[in-house]
Amino acid sequence: MKHRILYAFLPLGIAALIPTQTSVQAADGPDTYRQLDQLMDVFERVRSEYVEEVTDEQLLEGAINGMLASLDPHSSFLAARDVENMRTQTDGEYGGLGLSVTMEDGVVKVIAPTDDTPASKAGIKAGDYITHIDDELIYGLSLNEAVEQMRGPPGTPISLTVIRPGETKPLEISITRAVIELKPVRWEVTDNVGVIRISTFNKQTGPATREAIDAIEKKVGKPLLGYVIDLRSNPGGLLDQAIEVTDAFMDNGGEIVSQRGRAKGDVLRYFARTEDQTHGKPIIILVDEGSASASEIVAGALQDHRRALVIGARSFGKGSVQTLIPLSTDTALRLTTARYYTPSGRSVQEAGIEPDIVVPQLTDASRRDRRIVRESDLRQALRNSNVEDQSIVEDDAKANPRFEITTEELEEKGIEDYQLHYALDILGRLTGKAEVQTASAGN
């Protein structure tokens, strides 16, 4: 029996592999065959009469890319170079800038820069449009071609022309490529709270998260108040790692995520298989508009089980799963084949994960006027029929009066990250209340 491999993708990220049976539907009907004949007629005309000579490979790859681009933003054809790029990113090391990008109307759009990479240090921001690489216009290139130009030997320079919403002129940003070692997890302890920053979901993320929990508990001991899991600007990645990260904070048997395909019975469910490694300590999860895919799986599962309080901004809303179907020894088809759902049955496609408490990032002044880009803004994005109130998709929550403090005022108070500060404050107040209640009960 022929098999295919299932992945959950962001534009530059992958998720876990699951073998499943392949079903093939033969095209039927005279109209289909007529249209196929027409396709071959166009192929032959272009091949013989186009102003410049083009190869059969070039034409066929273009036809395939056009077909897949008409479906959704995440289905694509992977040539040999693209398959290799995907492997290097999943393994967690490559030469380049450290960007997660997508394509919108022929323009490369930044979803998020990765922490501590040349792109983030140079000031590239989510929502930026990259129009030129080394002064050459890249409009019209495929996403994979643009990504290939941005990658290169460590130590080599590259210049990006960036259009940033809210800026009147294009920005010229010079960057030096480096070896991008995607260390997916960093941790620190602040006020007896363990802060775990997860920047991506590659092969190291699950084990590194469990190691971070052990290290924090060893360092703090009994005074540990709880954990903040920072998933902001995390573009996603491997599905099995999202499941393992969630499993670390849940008890055995709880559902983490399900994926549902085209057929009614095509449903796969994933459950926690170990005990809660944190022993029930309070958890707050930070998300923003750059938290996507695997990040939304983690946030959605822990939110549904009331295991964590989610704060920040509504997440990206990428709730589809892609299957990697090998076509030859070095090419593959990446095809959207399912949607994933949180344990309560929510599809986050378009709608994203709504925080329990909306908290803007007041310490980043550029966010106040910058247009936010999410899955629902991408051309051909899959629609979510269960989202009845489209304002949830189209509009962000209006500013709350309690968040009228300015960036300058926060700087004067020494607050560098307002959302994290807010999370730490909530944890302190929650655990303080718990101690009072326990003492009262003891009396």
XYZ file of C-alpha atoms in Angstrom:
443
model
C 0.000 0.000 0.000
C 1.379 3.387 -1.011
C 1.827 5.894 1.820
C 2.264 9.586 2.234
C 3.628 11.707 5.085
C 1.557 14.223 6.994
C 2.879 17.558 8.234
C 1.447 20.701 9.822
C 3.067 23.676 8.127
C 3.664 27.334 8.350
C 5.139 28.837 5.189
C 8.647 27.856 6.356
C 7.873 25.340 9.106
C 6.877 21.718 9.369
C 5.205 19.430 11.830
C 5.002 15.809 12.755
C 4.848 12.927 10.385
C 2.009 10.454 10.396
C 1.691 7.702 7.792
C -1.749 7.396 6.262
C -3.231 5.658 3.283
C -3.327 7.454 -0.040
C -6.578 7.748 -1.890
C -6.535 8.590 -5.584
C -9.528 10.012 -7.351
C -9.456 9.712 -11.105
C -10.622 12.694 -13.072
C -13.765 11.921 -15.018
C -16.170 13.686 -17.288
C -15.632 15.164 -20.761
C -15.065 18.697 -19.406
C -12.048 17.563 -17.383
C -10.416 15.924 -20.400
C -11.161 18.973 -22.556
C -9.455 21.220 -20.026
C -6.440 18.898 -19.849
C -6.195 19.024 -23.643
C -6.314 22.814 -23.418
C -3.499 22.783 -20.855
C -1.335 20.738 -23.225
C -2.174 23.091 -26.097
C -0.961 26.061 -24.031
C 2.152 24.130 -23.016
C 3.041 23.377 -26.652
C 2.370 26.955 -27.800
C 4.553 28.485 -25.069
C 7.250 25.899 -25.646
C 7.454 26.633 -29.372
C 6.505 30.313 -29.709
C 7.521 32.159 -26.529
C 9.960 35.017 -27.192
C 12.761 33.225 -25.320
C 13.531 29.527 -25.086
C 12.126 27.875 -21.964
C 12.682 24.362 -20.681
C 9.959 21.775 -20.208
C 10.922 21.570 -16.520
C 10.458 25.315 -16.100
C 7.022 25.264 -17.726
C 5.761 22.224 -15.851
C 6.986 23.500 -12.489
C 5.291 26.835 -13.189
C 2.027 25.097 -14.078
C 2.130 23.033 -10.876
C 2.928 26.086 -8.739
C 0.056 28.012 -10.328
C -2.355 25.168 -9.636
C -1.358 24.923 -5.980
C -1.275 28.698 -5.445
C -4.962 28.806 -6.430
C -5.832 26.583 -3.436
C -4.412 28.186 -0.260
C -1.243 29.934 0.988
C 0.411 26.758 2.280
C 0.140 24.223 -0.569
C 3.181 24.148 -2.855
C 5.520 22.085 -5.006
C 8.913 21.355 -3.470
C 11.830 20.984 -5.865
C 15.051 19.348 -4.682
C 16.422 22.603 -3.208
C 13.188 23.199 -1.295
C 13.192 19.712 0.214
C 16.764 20.257 1.401
C 15.899 23.689 2.852
C 13.036 22.115 4.758
C 15.289 19.432 6.210
C 17.888 21.928 7.393
C 15.290 24.104 9.095
C 13.669 21.160 10.850
C 17.065 19.958 12.068
C 17.552 23.399 13.615
C 20.601 24.847 11.820
C 21.147 26.649 8.507
C 22.919 29.658 7.014
C 20.725 32.701 6.610
C 18.859 35.529 8.338
C 16.379 33.877 10.719
C 13.029 34.863 9.219
C 9.649 33.174 8.903
C 7.930 34.557 5.809
C 4.923 34.040 3.587
C 3.813 35.316 0.186
C 0.997 37.802 -0.407
C 0.117 38.987 -3.910
C 3.629 38.268 -5.124
C 5.323 40.101 -2.236
C 7.323 38.449 0.550
C 5.768 39.284 3.918
C 7.462 38.718 7.278
C 5.495 36.655 9.786
C 8.153 36.917 12.476
C 11.939 37.110 12.927
C 13.460 34.432 15.131
C 14.973 35.514 18.443
C 18.696 36.379 18.507
C 19.193 36.040 14.743
C 20.620 38.578 12.267
C 17.099 39.538 11.152
C 15.820 40.294 14.661
C 18.999 42.172 15.609
C 18.748 44.281 12.430
C 15.220 45.380 13.359
C 13.104 43.378 10.892
C 9.534 43.259 12.258
C 6.419 41.134 11.749
C 4.301 42.638 8.965
C 7.260 44.038 6.985
C 7.213 43.544 3.200
C 10.520 42.640 1.519
C 10.562 44.066 -2.000
C 14.258 43.952 -3.014
C 17.254 41.770 -2.177
C 20.593 43.440 -2.918
C 18.720 46.124 -4.889
C 17.076 43.554 -7.167
C 13.277 43.460 -7.277
C 11.970 40.088 -6.079
C 8.321 40.686 -6.965
C 7.090 37.709 -8.961
C 9.514 35.184 -7.512
C 8.063 32.183 -5.746
C 8.373 32.080 -1.970
C 10.957 29.308 -2.179
C 13.047 31.285 -4.687
C 12.996 34.350 -2.436
C 13.965 32.289 0.611
C 16.821 30.707 -1.336
C 18.192 34.177 -2.159
C 18.060 35.207 1.497
C 19.983 32.139 2.620
C 23.683 31.859 1.960
C 27.128 31.288 3.458
C 27.567 32.673 6.984
C 29.477 35.971 7.041
C 28.198 37.190 3.673
C 26.315 40.518 3.525
C 22.813 41.050 2.197
C 20.732 44.182 1.764
C 16.937 44.125 2.098
C 14.540 46.836 0.975
C 11.594 46.780 3.355
C 8.196 48.459 3.158
C 6.828 48.914 6.670
C 3.193 49.967 7.151
C 3.155 53.350 8.847
C 6.533 54.405 7.379
C 6.498 56.925 4.532
C 9.686 55.672 2.868
C 11.180 52.233 2.174
C 13.791 51.081 4.682
C 17.214 49.858 3.543
C 18.442 47.246 6.007
C 21.906 45.685 5.763
C 22.377 42.284 7.404
C 25.220 39.792 7.630
C 24.176 36.179 7.255
C 25.058 33.810 10.072
C 24.662 30.186 11.035
C 21.109 30.085 12.361
C 21.168 27.695 15.265
C 17.555 27.445 16.203
C 17.878 26.907 19.914
C 14.166 26.658 20.471
C 13.985 27.054 24.263
C 15.483 29.548 26.701
C 14.572 29.960 30.345
C 15.105 32.287 33.267
C 13.716 32.808 36.756
C 12.106 36.125 37.710
C 10.502 36.704 41.114
C 10.328 32.942 41.740
C 8.523 32.428 38.415
C 10.000 30.193 35.740
C 9.859 31.963 32.348
C 10.217 29.564 29.412
C 10.637 31.200 26.010
C 9.849 28.849 23.090
C 10.788 30.468 19.767
C 10.127 27.588 17.349
C 9.107 23.930 17.261
C 11.973 21.907 15.805
C 13.264 18.458 16.768
C 14.831 19.797 19.970
C 11.840 21.699 21.387
C 10.053 18.998 23.384
C 13.137 17.633 25.165
C 14.499 21.171 25.730
C 11.210 22.254 27.353
C 11.289 19.322 29.771
C 14.932 20.095 30.581
C 13.980 23.736 31.246
C 11.256 22.679 33.698
C 13.722 20.441 35.571
C 16.365 23.181 35.670
C 13.901 25.789 36.984
C 12.560 23.504 39.716
C 16.098 22.584 40.738
C 17.118 26.242 40.934
C 14.053 27.595 42.785
C 12.718 24.645 44.740
C 9.528 24.984 46.802
C 9.208 28.801 46.517
C 8.492 28.389 42.760
C 5.205 30.213 42.100
C 4.514 28.970 38.587
C 5.481 29.305 34.935
C 5.140 31.776 32.083
C 5.308 30.063 28.685
C 6.251 32.702 26.107
C 5.015 31.729 22.616
C 5.006 35.238 21.142
C 6.164 35.468 17.509
C 6.629 31.689 17.421
C 5.675 30.721 13.839
C 5.145 27.028 14.592
C 6.902 23.930 13.329
C 6.756 20.252 14.168
C 3.405 18.948 15.329
C 4.868 16.129 17.408
C 6.927 18.689 19.335
C 3.845 20.811 20.017
C 2.196 17.692 21.413
C 5.228 16.870 23.580
C 5.422 20.424 24.954
C 1.710 20.359 25.845
C 2.103 16.901 27.374
C 4.689 18.287 29.815
C 2.018 20.505 31.402
C -0.964 18.100 31.342
C -1.949 14.871 33.053
C -2.082 11.579 31.206
C -5.174 11.020 29.038
C -6.208 14.587 28.238
C -6.788 15.351 24.567
C -4.261 17.782 23.090
C -5.403 18.252 19.496
C -7.362 16.552 16.732
C -7.093 16.848 12.983
C -10.008 16.342 10.619
C -9.721 15.774 6.911
C -12.093 15.915 3.981
C -13.891 12.644 4.692
C -16.269 12.461 7.657
C -14.352 9.634 9.325
C -10.891 11.062 8.654
C -10.145 12.126 12.247
C -6.957 11.692 14.266
C -6.754 12.565 17.971
C -3.649 13.048 20.098
C -3.596 12.665 23.886
C -1.227 13.384 26.754
C 0.717 10.259 27.694
C 2.633 11.349 30.800
C 1.858 13.094 34.082
C 2.078 16.864 34.509
C 5.783 17.564 34.969
C 5.037 20.838 36.795
C 2.797 19.141 39.400
C -0.097 21.526 38.807
C 1.813 24.800 39.222
C -0.038 27.835 37.773
C 0.766 28.604 34.129
C 0.352 31.727 32.020
C 0.860 31.570 28.252
C 1.869 34.662 26.269
C 0.692 34.860 22.631
C 0.548 37.549 19.974
C -0.295 37.936 16.287
C 2.916 36.074 15.359
C 2.028 32.951 17.395
C 0.952 30.409 14.805
C 0.270 26.762 14.047
C 2.085 24.609 16.637
C 2.034 27.547 19.073
C -1.738 27.704 18.764
C -2.003 23.973 19.417
C -0.189 24.387 22.744
C -2.087 27.523 23.788
C -5.465 26.164 22.687
C -5.067 22.824 24.469
C -3.942 24.274 27.797
C -6.619 26.973 27.586
C -9.401 24.454 26.876
C -8.345 22.251 29.795
C -8.188 25.375 32.002
C -4.619 24.423 32.714
C -3.280 27.827 31.704
C -4.373 31.446 31.453
C -3.666 32.876 27.986
C -2.837 36.575 27.776
C -1.580 38.922 25.059
C -3.071 39.436 21.587
C -5.121 37.165 19.332
C -2.862 34.644 17.616
C -2.170 34.245 13.889
C -4.956 31.761 13.080
C -3.161 29.094 11.059
C -5.235 25.979 11.669
C -4.524 23.774 8.657
C -2.374 20.671 8.247
C -0.202 19.923 5.226
C 0.732 16.497 3.881
C 4.157 16.006 2.346
C 3.659 13.611 -0.581
C 6.905 12.389 -2.208
C 6.777 12.664 -6.002
C 10.309 11.418 -6.729
C 13.548 10.834 -4.853
C 14.087 14.592 -4.412
C 10.762 16.372 -5.063
C 7.507 16.471 -3.142
C 4.016 17.946 -3.019
C 3.008 19.872 0.081
C -0.789 19.768 0.140
C -3.318 21.011 2.692
C -5.326 17.958 3.721
C -6.867 18.687 7.123
C -7.743 21.259 9.764
C -6.733 20.888 13.379
C -9.038 21.474 16.353
C -8.520 22.223 20.027
C -9.895 19.737 22.606
C -13.194 21.647 22.888
C -13.702 21.390 19.113
C -12.566 24.893 18.134
C -10.928 25.400 14.785
C -8.401 28.218 15.096
C -8.278 28.674 11.317
C -8.774 32.419 10.707
C -10.045 33.136 14.235
C -6.842 32.237 16.097
C -6.650 31.791 19.855
C -8.455 34.546 21.759
C -6.580 35.435 24.968
C -8.393 35.175 28.282
C -7.027 38.646 28.963
C -6.145 40.980 26.066
C -2.906 42.786 26.927
C -1.206 44.977 24.278
C 2.566 45.194 24.080
C 2.838 48.788 25.248
C 6.643 48.753 25.403
C 6.844 48.417 21.596
C 5.719 51.811 20.302
C 5.828 50.644 16.667
C 2.957 48.210 17.307
C 0.507 51.009 18.016
C 0.206 52.089 14.377
C 1.490 49.008 12.542
C -1.046 47.014 10.531
C -1.284 43.504 11.941
C -1.227 40.606 9.483
C -2.774 37.243 10.255
C -3.836 34.114 8.377
C -7.207 35.665 7.515
C -5.367 38.416 5.600
C -3.539 35.975 3.320
C -4.847 35.490 -0.183
C -6.771 32.214 -0.673
C -6.707 31.466 3.060
C -9.135 28.725 4.094
C -12.282 30.139 5.639
C -13.751 29.142 8.979
C -17.499 28.659 8.644
C -17.891 28.563 12.440
C -16.721 32.150 12.852
C -20.081 33.908 12.787
C -18.876 37.289 14.038
C -16.427 38.363 11.346
C -15.308 41.294 13.483
C -13.375 38.707 15.507
C -11.376 37.992 12.368
C -11.228 41.465 10.876
C -10.770 43.753 13.861
C -8.634 43.680 16.948
C -10.022 44.699 20.299
C -10.141 48.443 20.799
C -7.739 49.957 23.283
C -8.794 49.540 26.880
C -8.547 52.688 29.076
C -6.427 50.794 31.588
C -3.706 50.481 28.927
C -3.340 54.207 28.263
C 0.109 54.371 29.866
C 2.752 55.504 27.367
C 5.932 53.729 26.286
C 7.969 56.543 27.830
C 6.232 56.167 31.195
C 6.943 52.426 31.162
C 10.606 53.083 30.384
C 10.804 55.420 33.358
C 9.487 52.603 35.546
C 12.105 50.206 34.137
C 9.530 47.978 32.394
C 11.062 46.629 29.178
C 8.414 44.017 28.308
C 4.920 45.043 29.369
C 3.165 41.772 28.500
C 5.687 39.720 30.463
C 5.489 42.216 33.342
C 1.699 41.853 33.334
C 1.953 38.035 33.355
C 4.376 38.029 36.280
C 2.103 40.405 38.181
C -0.926 38.151 37.605
C 0.970 35.069 38.781
C 2.109 36.872 41.897
C -1.430 37.952 42.727
C -2.936 34.531 41.955
C -0.467 32.658 44.136
C -0.791 35.265 46.866
C -4.544 34.705 46.961
C -4.025 30.941 47.037
C -1.748 31.287 50.089
C -4.337 33.435 51.907
C -7.116 30.936 51.185
C -4.959 28.037 52.383
C -4.091 29.874 55.600
C -7.762 30.690 56.211
C -8.762 27.073 55.719
C -6.070 25.967 58.156
C -7.476 28.233 60.852
